[in-house]
Coordinates of C-alpha atoms in Angstrom, one line a residue:
Chain A
M107 CA 27.3 -63.3 87.2
L108 CA 29.3 -64.4 90.2
K109 CA 29.5 -68.2 89.2
R110 CA 30.7 -66.6 85.4
A111 CA 32.8 -65.1 86.6
L112 CA 34.7 -67.5 87.9
I113 CA 34.4 -69.4 85.3
Y114 CA 38.2 -69.9 84.3
G115 CA 39.7 -69.5 81.0
K116 CA 41.7 -68.2 78.6
F117 CA 41.9 -65.2 75.8
R118 CA 45.2 -64.0 75.8
T119 CA 45.9 -62.5 79.1
N120 CA 46.2 -64.7 82.2
G121 CA 43.5 -63.7 84.4
I122 CA 40.0 -64.0 84.6
Y123 CA 38.9 -60.0 83.2
G124 CA 40.2 -59.4 79.6
S125 CA 39.3 -57.0 77.9
F126 CA 38.7 -56.2 74.2
E127 CA 41.0 -54.0 71.6
N128 CA 39.0 -51.3 71.4
G129 CA 39.5 -51.5 75.3
T130 CA 35.2 -52.4 76.8
R131 CA 36.0 -55.0 79.2
W132 CA 34.6 -58.6 79.5
S133 CA 34.3 -60.8 82.9
R134 CA 33.6 -63.8 81.0
L135 CA 36.6 -65.2 79.4
M136 CA 35.7 -68.1 78.4
S137 CA 37.1 -70.8 76.0
M138 CA 35.4 -69.0 73.4
Y139 CA 35.7 -65.6 70.6
P140 CA 34.9 -62.6 71.6
P141 CA 32.0 -61.0 70.1
H142 CA 32.8 -59.2 67.7
Y143 CA 34.7 -61.9 65.0
A144 CA 33.3 -63.1 62.5
E145 CA 32.8 -65.8 60.8
P146 CA 35.8 -67.6 58.3
I147 CA 35.0 -67.3 54.1
F148 CA 37.0 -70.7 54.1
K149 CA 35.5 -71.2 50.3
K150 CA 37.6 -69.4 47.5
D151 CA 34.5 -69.2 45.7
S152 CA 32.3 -67.7 48.0
Q153 CA 35.2 -64.3 48.9
N154 CA 34.1 -62.8 45.5
M155 CA 31.5 -60.1 47.2
E156 CA 31.1 -56.4 46.8
K157 CA 34.2 -54.6 47.5
Y158 CA 32.6 -52.4 50.7
E159 CA 31.7 -55.6 51.9
L160 CA 35.4 -57.0 51.5
A161 CA 36.1 -53.2 53.4
K162 CA 33.6 -53.8 55.5
L163 CA 35.5 -57.6 56.4
S164 CA 39.0 -55.4 56.1
H165 CA 38.3 -53.8 60.0
V166 CA 36.9 -56.5 61.7
P167 CA 38.7 -60.0 63.5
I168 CA 38.8 -63.2 61.8
K169 CA 38.1 -66.5 63.7
A170 CA 39.8 -69.3 63.0
A171 CA 38.5 -72.2 60.3
L172 CA 37.4 -74.6 61.7
N173 CA 39.1 -77.8 61.9
S174 CA 36.8 -79.9 59.6
S175 CA 35.9 -77.5 57.0
S176 CA 39.2 -77.5 54.3
D177 CA 38.8 -75.9 50.1
T178 CA 38.3 -78.8 48.7
I179 CA 35.9 -80.3 45.7
F180 CA 35.1 -83.2 48.5
N181 CA 34.1 -81.0 50.9
A182 CA 30.3 -80.6 50.1
E183 CA 27.2 -78.7 52.7
L184 CA 24.9 -81.0 52.9
K185 CA 28.5 -83.3 53.0
Q186 CA 29.4 -82.0 56.4
K187 CA 26.3 -81.6 57.4
M188 CA 25.0 -85.7 57.0
L189 CA 28.8 -86.0 58.4
A190 CA 27.7 -83.9 61.3
Y191 CA 24.6 -86.0 61.9
I192 CA 26.0 -89.0 61.7
V193 CA 28.4 -88.1 65.2
K194 CA 27.2 -90.3 68.1
C195 CA 28.9 -88.8 71.6
G196 CA 31.5 -86.1 69.3
N197 CA 33.1 -89.1 67.8
S198 CA 33.5 -87.3 63.9
R199 CA 36.8 -89.7 63.3
L200 CA 34.1 -92.8 63.8
A201 CA 31.4 -90.5 61.3
R202 CA 33.7 -89.7 58.9
E203 CA 35.1 -93.5 58.1
L204 CA 31.8 -94.7 57.8
L205 CA 30.8 -92.1 55.2
T206 CA 33.9 -93.2 53.7
K207 CA 32.7 -96.6 53.7
T208 CA 29.1 -95.9 52.6
F209 CA 30.0 -93.8 49.9
E210 CA 32.7 -96.6 48.8
Q211 CA 30.5 -99.3 48.3
I212 CA 27.6 -96.9 46.2
K213 CA 30.3 -96.7 44.3
R214 CA 31.1 -100.5 44.4
A215 CA 27.1 -101.2 43.5
Q216 CA 26.8 -98.3 41.1
I217 CA 30.2 -100.1 38.7
E218 CA 28.7 -102.9 39.2
R219 CA 25.8 -102.2 38.0
K220 CA 26.6 -100.3 35.4
H221 CA 28.5 -103.6 34.2
L222 CA 26.0 -105.3 33.9
V223 CA 23.4 -103.3 31.7
K224 CA 25.0 -103.1 28.0
Q225 CA 27.0 -100.2 26.5
D226 CA 24.8 -97.3 25.4
N227 CA 23.2 -97.3 28.6
G228 CA 25.9 -97.6 30.9
H229 CA 26.5 -93.9 30.4
A230 CA 23.5 -92.6 32.5
I231 CA 24.2 -94.1 35.5
C232 CA 25.3 -92.1 38.2
I233 CA 28.6 -93.5 39.9
D234 CA 29.7 -90.2 42.0
A235 CA 28.9 -91.5 45.3
E236 CA 28.5 -87.1 46.3
K237 CA 25.9 -86.6 43.5
L238 CA 23.8 -89.5 44.5
L239 CA 23.5 -89.0 48.4
I240 CA 22.8 -85.2 47.0
Q241 CA 20.3 -86.4 44.8
A242 CA 18.7 -89.0 48.2
I243 CA 18.5 -86.1 50.0
E244 CA 17.1 -84.0 47.3
N245 CA 14.5 -86.5 46.6
S246 CA 13.6 -87.2 50.3
R247 CA 12.8 -83.8 51.5
P248 CA 9.5 -83.3 52.5
L249 CA 7.0 -80.3 51.5
L250 CA 4.8 -81.0 54.5
Q251 CA 4.2 -81.6 57.8
L252 CA 0.9 -82.3 60.0
S253 CA 1.2 -80.0 64.0
S254 CA -1.6 -80.6 66.1
I255 CA -3.8 -77.2 67.1
K256 CA -6.0 -76.7 69.4
R257 CA -9.2 -74.8 68.2
G258 CA -12.3 -75.7 70.3
G259 CA -11.3 -77.9 72.1
V260 CA -10.5 -80.5 69.7
K261 CA -6.6 -80.9 68.7
Y262 CA -6.4 -80.8 64.4
Q263 CA -3.8 -82.7 62.7
V264 CA -3.0 -79.5 60.4
P265 CA -0.9 -79.2 57.6
V266 CA 2.1 -76.7 58.2
P267 CA 4.7 -76.3 55.5
L268 CA 8.6 -76.9 56.3
T269 CA 11.2 -74.5 56.3
S270 CA 14.0 -75.4 53.5
K271 CA 16.1 -75.8 56.5
K272 CA 14.1 -78.0 58.2
S273 CA 13.2 -80.1 55.4
Y274 CA 16.9 -81.1 54.8
F275 CA 17.2 -81.7 58.7
Y276 CA 13.9 -84.6 57.9
A277 CA 15.4 -86.2 54.6
M278 CA 19.0 -86.7 56.3
K279 CA 17.6 -87.8 59.6
W280 CA 15.0 -90.2 57.8
I281 CA 18.0 -91.7 55.9
L282 CA 20.0 -91.9 58.9
D283 CA 16.9 -93.5 61.0
A284 CA 16.0 -96.0 57.7
A285 CA 19.7 -97.0 58.2
K286 CA 19.6 -98.0 61.7
E287 CA 17.0 -99.8 61.7
K288 CA 18.9 -102.8 61.0
D289 CA 20.2 -106.3 61.6
R290 CA 23.3 -107.0 64.3
K291 CA 25.0 -108.2 61.8
I292 CA 25.1 -105.6 58.9
S293 CA 27.3 -102.4 59.1
L294 CA 25.4 -98.9 58.9
S295 CA 27.9 -98.0 56.2
S296 CA 26.3 -100.8 53.9
K297 CA 22.4 -100.4 55.0
L298 CA 23.2 -96.7 54.5
A299 CA 24.7 -96.8 50.9
W300 CA 21.2 -99.5 50.0
E301 CA 19.4 -96.7 51.4
I302 CA 21.0 -93.5 49.4
L303 CA 20.8 -95.4 46.4
D304 CA 16.8 -95.9 47.0
A305 CA 15.8 -92.8 48.3
A306 CA 18.0 -91.3 45.0
H307 CA 16.1 -93.4 42.3
G308 CA 13.4 -91.7 43.7
Q309 CA 12.0 -95.5 45.5
G310 CA 12.2 -97.5 49.4
R311 CA 11.4 -96.8 52.4
V312 CA 12.4 -93.6 53.2
I313 CA 10.9 -92.1 49.3
K314 CA 7.3 -93.9 50.7
K315 CA 7.4 -92.3 54.7
K316 CA 7.6 -88.7 52.8
N317 CA 4.7 -90.2 50.9
D318 CA 2.9 -90.9 53.3
L319 CA 3.4 -87.9 55.4
H320 CA 2.2 -86.0 52.2
R321 CA -0.9 -87.6 52.0
L322 CA -2.0 -87.3 55.2
C323 CA -1.5 -83.6 54.2
E324 CA -3.5 -83.7 51.9
N325 CA -6.2 -85.4 53.6
N326 CA -6.1 -83.3 56.4
R327 CA -6.3 -80.0 54.2
A328 CA -9.7 -79.2 55.5
Y329 CA -7.8 -78.2 58.2
A330 CA -5.3 -76.2 56.3
H331 CA -6.3 -73.0 57.4
Y332 CA -7.1 -73.5 61.6
R333 CA -3.4 -73.0 60.8
W334 CA -3.9 -68.9 60.8
S335 CA -7.7 -68.7 62.2
Chain B
M61 CA 43.3 -17.9 97.4
A62 CA 42.1 -19.1 93.5
L63 CA 38.5 -21.3 93.0
R64 CA 38.1 -23.9 90.9
V65 CA 34.5 -24.2 89.4
L66 CA 34.3 -26.3 86.4
G67 CA 31.8 -25.6 84.2
L68 CA 31.6 -24.4 80.6
N69 CA 27.8 -22.9 81.1
L70 CA 29.5 -21.1 84.5
I71 CA 30.9 -18.5 81.2
K72 CA 27.7 -18.3 79.1
N73 CA 25.2 -17.7 81.9
N74 CA 26.7 -16.6 84.9
I75 CA 28.0 -12.6 85.1
N76 CA 28.4 -12.7 88.8
L77 CA 30.9 -15.5 89.8
L78 CA 33.4 -14.9 86.0
Q79 CA 32.8 -11.6 86.0
N80 CA 36.3 -11.7 87.8
A81 CA 37.4 -14.7 85.7
C82 CA 41.0 -14.0 85.6
R83 CA 42.1 -17.0 83.2
I84 CA 41.0 -20.6 81.4
N85 CA 42.9 -23.6 83.1
A86 CA 45.9 -23.8 80.2
T87 CA 44.9 -27.7 80.2
S88 CA 41.5 -27.8 80.3
T89 CA 41.4 -26.5 76.8
T90 CA 42.4 -29.8 75.7
Q91 CA 39.5 -31.6 77.5
A92 CA 36.4 -31.6 76.1
P93 CA 34.2 -29.3 76.2
Y94 CA 32.1 -30.3 78.3
C95 CA 33.7 -30.5 81.5
N96 CA 36.1 -27.1 80.9
Q97 CA 38.1 -26.4 83.7
V98 CA 37.4 -22.0 85.0
T99 CA 39.8 -20.6 87.4
V100 CA 38.2 -18.1 89.0
H101 CA 39.3 -15.7 92.6
A102 CA 36.9 -14.9 95.8
A103 CA 33.7 -14.0 95.1
P104 CA 33.8 -10.2 95.2
A105 CA 31.9 -8.1 98.4
A106 CA 29.1 -8.1 96.0
V107 CA 28.2 -11.5 95.5
Q108 CA 28.6 -12.4 99.4
K109 CA 25.9 -10.2 100.1
Q110 CA 24.2 -11.5 97.6
K111 CA 21.9 -14.1 98.8
V112 CA 23.2 -17.5 97.8
S113 CA 21.3 -21.0 97.9
K114 CA 22.7 -23.5 100.4
A115 CA 22.8 -26.4 97.0
M116 CA 25.2 -23.6 95.4
K117 CA 27.1 -22.7 98.7
A118 CA 28.1 -26.6 99.5
Y119 CA 28.7 -26.5 95.6
L120 CA 31.2 -24.2 96.2
E121 CA 32.7 -26.0 99.5
R122 CA 33.0 -28.9 97.5
A123 CA 34.7 -27.5 94.8
R124 CA 37.1 -24.8 96.9
E125 CA 38.2 -28.6 97.9
N126 CA 38.4 -30.8 96.0
D127 CA 40.9 -27.5 94.1
E128 CA 43.3 -28.0 96.3
F129 CA 43.0 -31.4 97.0
M130 CA 44.5 -31.9 93.3
K131 CA 46.2 -28.8 94.1
T132 CA 48.4 -30.9 97.0
Q133 CA 48.2 -34.4 94.1
D134 CA 49.9 -31.8 91.1
L135 CA 53.0 -30.2 93.8
D136 CA 53.1 -34.7 94.7
F137 CA 53.7 -35.4 91.5
Q138 CA 55.6 -33.1 90.2
I139 CA 58.3 -33.2 93.4
G140 CA 57.8 -37.0 92.1
K141 CA 58.5 -37.3 89.3
R142 CA 62.0 -34.6 90.0
H143 CA 62.7 -36.8 92.6
L144 CA 62.2 -39.4 90.1
A145 CA 64.7 -37.7 86.9
N146 CA 67.0 -37.0 90.1
M147 CA 67.4 -41.1 90.2
M148 CA 67.4 -41.4 86.3
G149 CA 70.3 -38.6 86.3
A150 CA 67.6 -37.1 83.9
D151 CA 66.9 -33.4 83.2
P152 CA 63.8 -32.7 85.3
E153 CA 62.1 -30.2 83.6
T154 CA 62.3 -31.8 80.1
F155 CA 61.1 -35.8 82.1
T156 CA 58.3 -37.4 80.2
Q157 CA 55.5 -39.7 80.4
Q158 CA 56.8 -41.8 78.1
D159 CA 60.6 -41.4 80.6
I160 CA 58.8 -41.2 83.7
D161 CA 56.5 -45.2 82.6
D162 CA 60.2 -45.9 81.4
A163 CA 62.1 -45.1 84.8
I164 CA 58.9 -47.2 87.1
S165 CA 59.0 -50.6 84.7
Y166 CA 63.0 -50.3 84.9
L167 CA 63.2 -49.3 90.2
F168 CA 60.2 -51.8 90.4
P169 CA 59.7 -54.4 87.9
S170 CA 56.4 -55.4 88.2
G171 CA 55.6 -59.6 87.1
L172 CA 52.1 -58.9 87.5
F173 CA 49.9 -60.0 83.8
D174 CA 47.4 -56.9 84.0
K175 CA 49.2 -53.8 82.7
R176 CA 46.7 -52.0 85.4
A177 CA 47.9 -53.4 88.3
R178 CA 51.6 -52.7 87.7
P179 CA 52.6 -49.8 89.8
A180 CA 52.8 -46.5 87.7
M181 CA 52.9 -43.1 88.5
K182 CA 51.1 -41.1 87.0
S183 CA 49.3 -36.8 86.1
P184 CA 46.9 -36.3 88.6
D185 CA 44.0 -35.1 86.0
E186 CA 44.8 -38.7 84.5
V187 CA 43.9 -40.7 87.4
F188 CA 41.5 -38.5 89.2
P189 CA 38.2 -38.7 86.4
A190 CA 36.7 -34.9 85.4
R191 CA 34.1 -33.6 87.8
K192 CA 30.6 -32.3 86.0
A193 CA 30.3 -28.6 86.6
A194 CA 28.1 -26.0 88.4
E195 CA 24.9 -26.3 87.2
F196 CA 22.7 -24.3 89.0
D197 CA 23.6 -20.6 89.1
E198 CA 24.1 -19.3 93.1
T199 CA 20.2 -18.6 93.5
G200 CA 19.6 -22.6 92.8
R201 CA 18.4 -22.2 89.1
P202 CA 19.9 -24.5 86.7
F203 CA 21.9 -23.2 83.7
H204 CA 20.6 -25.8 81.4
S205 CA 16.6 -25.6 79.9
M206 CA 17.2 -30.2 80.2
F207 CA 19.0 -30.0 83.6
Y208 CA 15.6 -32.2 85.2
T209 CA 16.5 -34.8 82.5
G210 CA 19.1 -35.7 85.4
K211 CA 21.5 -36.1 81.9
P212 CA 21.2 -32.1 80.5
N213 CA 24.3 -33.8 78.0
F214 CA 23.4 -36.1 76.3
F215 CA 20.5 -34.8 75.7
Q216 CA 21.3 -32.2 74.0
L217 CA 23.4 -34.5 72.3
L218 CA 20.5 -36.3 71.0
H219 CA 18.8 -32.8 70.1
D220 CA 22.3 -31.3 68.7
I221 CA 22.4 -34.4 66.2
V222 CA 18.1 -34.2 64.8
E223 CA 19.2 -30.4 64.4
E224 CA 21.4 -31.1 62.3
T225 CA 19.6 -34.5 60.8
N226 CA 16.8 -31.3 59.5
K227 CA 18.7 -29.2 58.4
L228 CA 20.7 -32.2 56.3
Y229 CA 16.5 -32.7 55.4
D230 CA 16.1 -29.7 54.2
L231 CA 19.1 -28.7 52.3
E232 CA 17.9 -31.5 50.3
E233 CA 14.8 -30.3 49.6
R234 CA 15.8 -27.5 48.5
M235 CA 18.2 -29.5 46.4
L236 CA 16.6 -31.7 45.2
R237 CA 13.8 -28.3 43.6
R238 CA 17.1 -27.0 42.1
G239 CA 17.6 -31.0 40.0
N240 CA 21.1 -30.6 42.1
K241 CA 22.3 -34.0 43.3
P242 CA 24.5 -35.2 46.2
D243 CA 27.6 -35.7 45.6
E244 CA 29.4 -39.5 45.3
N245 CA 32.6 -38.6 46.1
Q246 CA 32.2 -36.6 48.8
K247 CA 29.8 -39.4 50.3
I248 CA 31.1 -40.8 54.2
E249 CA 32.9 -43.3 54.0
M250 CA 31.6 -46.0 57.7
A251 CA 34.0 -48.8 56.7
G252 CA 37.4 -47.9 58.1
F253 CA 34.6 -46.2 61.6
Q254 CA 33.3 -47.2 64.3
M255 CA 30.5 -45.4 66.1
L256 CA 31.9 -43.8 69.9
P257 CA 31.7 -46.6 72.5
K258 CA 30.0 -46.5 74.9
D259 CA 32.1 -45.8 77.7
Q260 CA 34.2 -43.5 75.6
L261 CA 31.0 -40.8 75.0
E262 CA 29.9 -41.6 78.8
V263 CA 33.8 -39.9 79.1
K264 CA 32.7 -37.2 76.6
L265 CA 29.6 -36.1 78.4
V266 CA 30.7 -35.9 82.2
E267 CA 27.8 -38.6 82.7
T268 CA 26.6 -41.8 82.8
I269 CA 24.6 -43.6 80.1
A270 CA 21.6 -46.6 80.3
D271 CA 21.9 -48.7 77.6
I272 CA 18.7 -47.9 75.5
E273 CA 20.1 -44.6 75.2
Y274 CA 23.4 -45.6 74.0
S275 CA 21.9 -47.5 71.4
N276 CA 19.1 -44.0 71.4
F277 CA 22.3 -42.8 69.6
V278 CA 23.5 -44.4 68.1
S279 CA 20.3 -45.1 65.9
S280 CA 19.8 -41.2 65.0
M281 CA 23.2 -40.7 64.8
E282 CA 23.0 -43.4 62.2
R283 CA 19.0 -41.5 60.3
L284 CA 22.2 -38.3 60.3
I285 CA 24.9 -40.4 58.4
A286 CA 22.3 -42.1 56.4
S287 CA 21.8 -38.2 54.8
P288 CA 22.8 -38.1 51.3
F289 CA 24.0 -35.0 51.9
S290 CA 25.6 -36.4 55.5
Y291 CA 29.2 -35.1 54.5
K292 CA 27.1 -31.3 54.3
S293 CA 28.5 -31.8 58.3
K294 CA 31.0 -34.1 58.3
N295 CA 32.4 -32.2 61.2
F296 CA 29.5 -33.2 63.6
I297 CA 29.7 -36.2 62.7
E298 CA 33.7 -37.5 62.9
R299 CA 33.5 -36.3 66.1
Y300 CA 31.5 -38.9 67.3
L301 CA 32.8 -41.8 64.8
K302 CA 36.1 -43.9 66.5
P303 CA 38.8 -45.3 63.8
L304 CA 38.8 -49.4 63.5
I305 CA 42.4 -50.7 63.4
D306 CA 43.0 -52.0 59.8
Q307 CA 43.3 -56.0 60.5
S308 CA 45.5 -57.1 57.5
K309 CA 48.3 -54.3 57.4
Q310 CA 48.4 -55.3 61.5
L311 CA 50.6 -57.9 61.3
E312 CA 53.9 -57.5 59.5
V313 CA 55.4 -60.3 56.8
P314 CA 59.0 -61.4 57.2
K315 CA 61.5 -61.3 54.4
P316 CA 62.7 -64.5 53.9
K317 CA 66.7 -66.1 54.6
I318 CA 68.3 -68.1 52.4
D319 CA 69.7 -71.3 53.3
E320 CA 73.1 -72.6 52.0
Q321 CA 70.9 -74.6 48.7
G322 CA 70.9 -70.7 47.7
R323 CA 66.7 -71.5 48.9
Q324 CA 64.0 -69.0 50.4
Y325 CA 63.0 -70.3 54.1
I326 CA 61.2 -68.7 55.9
T327 CA 60.8 -70.9 60.0
T328 CA 57.8 -69.9 62.2
Y329 CA 57.9 -70.1 66.2
E330 CA 55.5 -71.0 68.2
C331 CA 52.4 -72.0 66.4
L332 CA 50.0 -72.8 69.5
R333 CA 47.2 -74.6 69.3
K334 CA 45.5 -75.9 71.8
T335 CA 48.3 -78.0 73.9
A336 CA 50.6 -79.3 70.4
R337 CA 53.7 -77.2 70.0
A338 CA 54.9 -76.7 66.4
D339 CA 58.0 -75.0 64.9
V340 CA 57.2 -74.5 61.0
T341 CA 60.2 -74.0 57.8
V342 CA 59.1 -73.6 54.3
R343 CA 61.5 -73.5 51.7
M344 CA 60.5 -72.2 48.4
P345 CA 60.7 -73.6 45.7
G346 CA 60.2 -77.0 46.4
T347 CA 58.8 -80.4 45.3
G348 CA 55.9 -80.1 48.0
K349 CA 58.3 -82.2 50.6
I350 CA 56.5 -82.9 54.2
N351 CA 58.5 -84.1 57.2
I352 CA 56.9 -83.8 60.4
N353 CA 59.2 -84.9 63.0
G354 CA 61.3 -86.5 60.6
K355 CA 57.5 -88.7 59.2
D356 CA 55.8 -87.7 55.7
I357 CA 52.6 -86.6 55.5
S358 CA 51.7 -90.2 57.0
Y359 CA 52.6 -88.8 60.6
F360 CA 48.7 -88.5 60.6
D361 CA 47.3 -91.6 60.1
V362 CA 43.4 -89.3 60.2
E363 CA 41.9 -87.7 57.0
Q364 CA 41.3 -84.9 58.1
C365 CA 44.3 -84.1 59.5
R366 CA 46.2 -85.0 56.9
E367 CA 43.8 -82.0 54.6
Q368 CA 44.2 -79.7 57.8
L369 CA 47.6 -79.7 56.2
L370 CA 47.3 -79.0 52.6
F371 CA 44.7 -76.3 53.7
P372 CA 46.8 -73.2 53.3
L373 CA 49.3 -74.7 50.7
Q374 CA 46.1 -75.6 48.1
F375 CA 44.8 -72.4 49.6
S376 CA 47.3 -70.5 48.1
G377 CA 47.7 -72.5 45.2
L378 CA 51.8 -73.3 46.5
L379 CA 51.0 -77.3 46.6
G380 CA 53.7 -78.8 45.4
K381 CA 56.0 -76.0 44.7
V382 CA 56.7 -75.3 48.3
D383 CA 58.5 -77.5 51.1
V384 CA 57.7 -78.6 54.7
E385 CA 59.6 -79.1 57.5
A386 CA 58.3 -79.1 61.6
N387 CA 58.8 -80.4 65.0
V388 CA 55.8 -80.8 67.5
A389 CA 55.1 -81.9 70.2
G390 CA 52.0 -82.4 72.7
G391 CA 48.1 -82.6 72.1
G392 CA 46.2 -85.1 69.9
S393 CA 46.6 -84.8 66.4
S394 CA 43.9 -82.6 65.5
G395 CA 45.4 -79.7 68.1
Q396 CA 49.5 -81.4 66.5
S397 CA 48.3 -80.3 62.7
G398 CA 46.3 -77.5 63.7
A399 CA 49.6 -76.0 65.2
I400 CA 50.8 -76.9 62.3
R401 CA 48.6 -76.1 60.0
W402 CA 48.4 -72.3 61.2
G403 CA 52.3 -72.4 61.1
I404 CA 52.3 -73.1 56.8
A405 CA 49.9 -70.0 56.2
M406 CA 52.2 -67.7 58.4
S407 CA 54.8 -68.1 57.1
L408 CA 53.4 -68.2 53.2
R409 CA 52.4 -65.3 53.9
S410 CA 56.5 -64.4 53.1
F411 CA 55.8 -66.1 49.3
V412 CA 52.0 -64.9 48.3
D413 CA 50.9 -61.0 47.4
Q414 CA 49.2 -59.5 50.0
E415 CA 45.8 -59.7 47.7
M416 CA 46.6 -63.3 48.9
I417 CA 47.2 -62.5 52.6
E418 CA 44.1 -61.1 53.2
S419 CA 42.5 -63.6 51.1
M420 CA 43.8 -66.4 53.1
R421 CA 42.6 -64.0 56.1
L422 CA 39.3 -63.8 55.5
A423 CA 39.1 -67.6 55.4
G424 CA 41.1 -68.4 58.8
L425 CA 43.9 -69.6 57.9
L426 CA 45.8 -66.7 60.0
T427 CA 43.8 -66.1 63.1
R428 CA 45.7 -68.1 66.5
D429 CA 43.4 -69.8 67.3
Y430 CA 43.5 -69.9 71.0
R431 CA 40.3 -71.6 72.1
R432 CA 41.4 -73.9 74.5
R433 CA 38.9 -76.7 76.7
E434 CA 37.1 -75.5 79.7
R435 CA 37.3 -76.5 82.9
K436 CA 34.2 -78.6 84.2
K437 CA 32.5 -76.8 86.8
F438 CA 31.9 -77.8 90.5
G439 CA 28.2 -79.2 91.0
Q440 CA 27.2 -78.9 86.9
E441 CA 27.9 -82.1 85.0
G442 CA 31.1 -80.8 82.6
A443 CA 31.6 -77.3 81.4
R444 CA 27.9 -75.6 80.8
R445 CA 26.0 -78.7 80.9
K446 CA 23.8 -78.6 84.9
Y447 CA 23.3 -82.4 86.5
T448 CA 19.8 -83.1 85.4
W449 CA 16.4 -81.6 87.5
K450 CA 15.0 -84.0 90.4
K451 CA 12.6 -82.1 93.0
R452 CA 13.2 -84.9 95.0

């Protein structure tokens, strides 16, 4: 505790100690909000909630919206998540640049494709890069995973269903990993663009990886009961 | 000689001592019911002859000492107050606590940040906390049936809550049989209230309670409030609730001024974020011009920072309808854009309705981001990260 009290942080006071509005004192004054602050709802659409919920929030102080959050149509949730996975060493500026370039290349490729095919079929081709990214992620989401469980001294590979959060994580990780396996001459953005386009159309390495995993789970389905017995 | 004995329990149970109680101290009526003060004259001969337990003797001695101490303190306070009043050229008879505080801050100006560390003069009742009353009579028997729990007031409170709850359950059953439904209009609104915090409950009970005991109190209170007929015991419940401040009406919205061209404008000074400092002016009928240190929005070369500037404007639907001028210094690009964003949002309050202000508050635009870089600690790799553990 002493070590924590030594930490110099400031939140409305200059001392090590300070107090909340309700009079309780806290000693861990640091670079963070007091625990009773609520998360901001920066999307206007999601502010339409029940009246009593709003009444509850009207008495709660709200955290400031983050620098990366903004109420625009360009800030889809999955895109933000993908952006966060691309970031290395906190260089979010570079990550943003890379993703913008990726989107540009996807769009160029799709427009090219649109012009190649005949006029009547051209409508079917999607040029919205953001939609394609979401499609790619949805296509490469795994449903099951193998986890090794020890029963009677023998380790079994047991298929286990994934939560939606985890499956999204794997989808994005696989896409990014596939993009990172490249020649040094090719930039990440172009490789990522191709991976996204492939996955969005249900082909490519990521989809193959997902299918392989599903097949493995299928083969090991005899051990599925070890999950609970 | 007056003897200060504390305790409501005394009045109820110990008639021997209280035969001689002459008056209840005037201050006692304002205090919590658990720590009332009773002034008792010295025990008469009849009581003195009775066998008094050693514990009671020690207690009476302590109570007498405390009483004397408080008396001298009070006398000192009164004299000090008179001196202060004379120094300030005011009437000592009508010198209030507010006047004392003002006089002290005038005579002893203090640069100390923490208000509790500054010089102060308060009445001894405030400075010295209330002591617990005698919990046993002169033969050593406790008054309270829950004396041996160690926290009689707290457990009595829990007992009372359960009693109220049971009463409400009975009522509910009777009403159900009669076919009556609870009145929805009278339902207790918990939105603006909070359960009494632990430290305040402790003061109220004159007992220290553990965290788990406090959570027991909270859960049993919640059960009481959840009952459909809880409004029937509203008086009881309200004693243990604390009203919350309405956040949306806390800050006053300034009225816009008029400039030479007849446009409304608002200037917000001291917009802070990280180490950036800015002042922002928003002019009402405008064309969406943005001027930052003499440049337009291209002052920021990062896309995210530009987006941040437009966030409050776009959120309130005033993008392209107002002009923004900002002077910003210090910090990096994200800090500067954050400072300007806060300034714009704060200024825009004058040009939108109350509903939009609340909406902006919920979006986190009106909160000042006070977070700062956390320092690196010695023996650690960074602010939080520790060095890799190596056995040797």
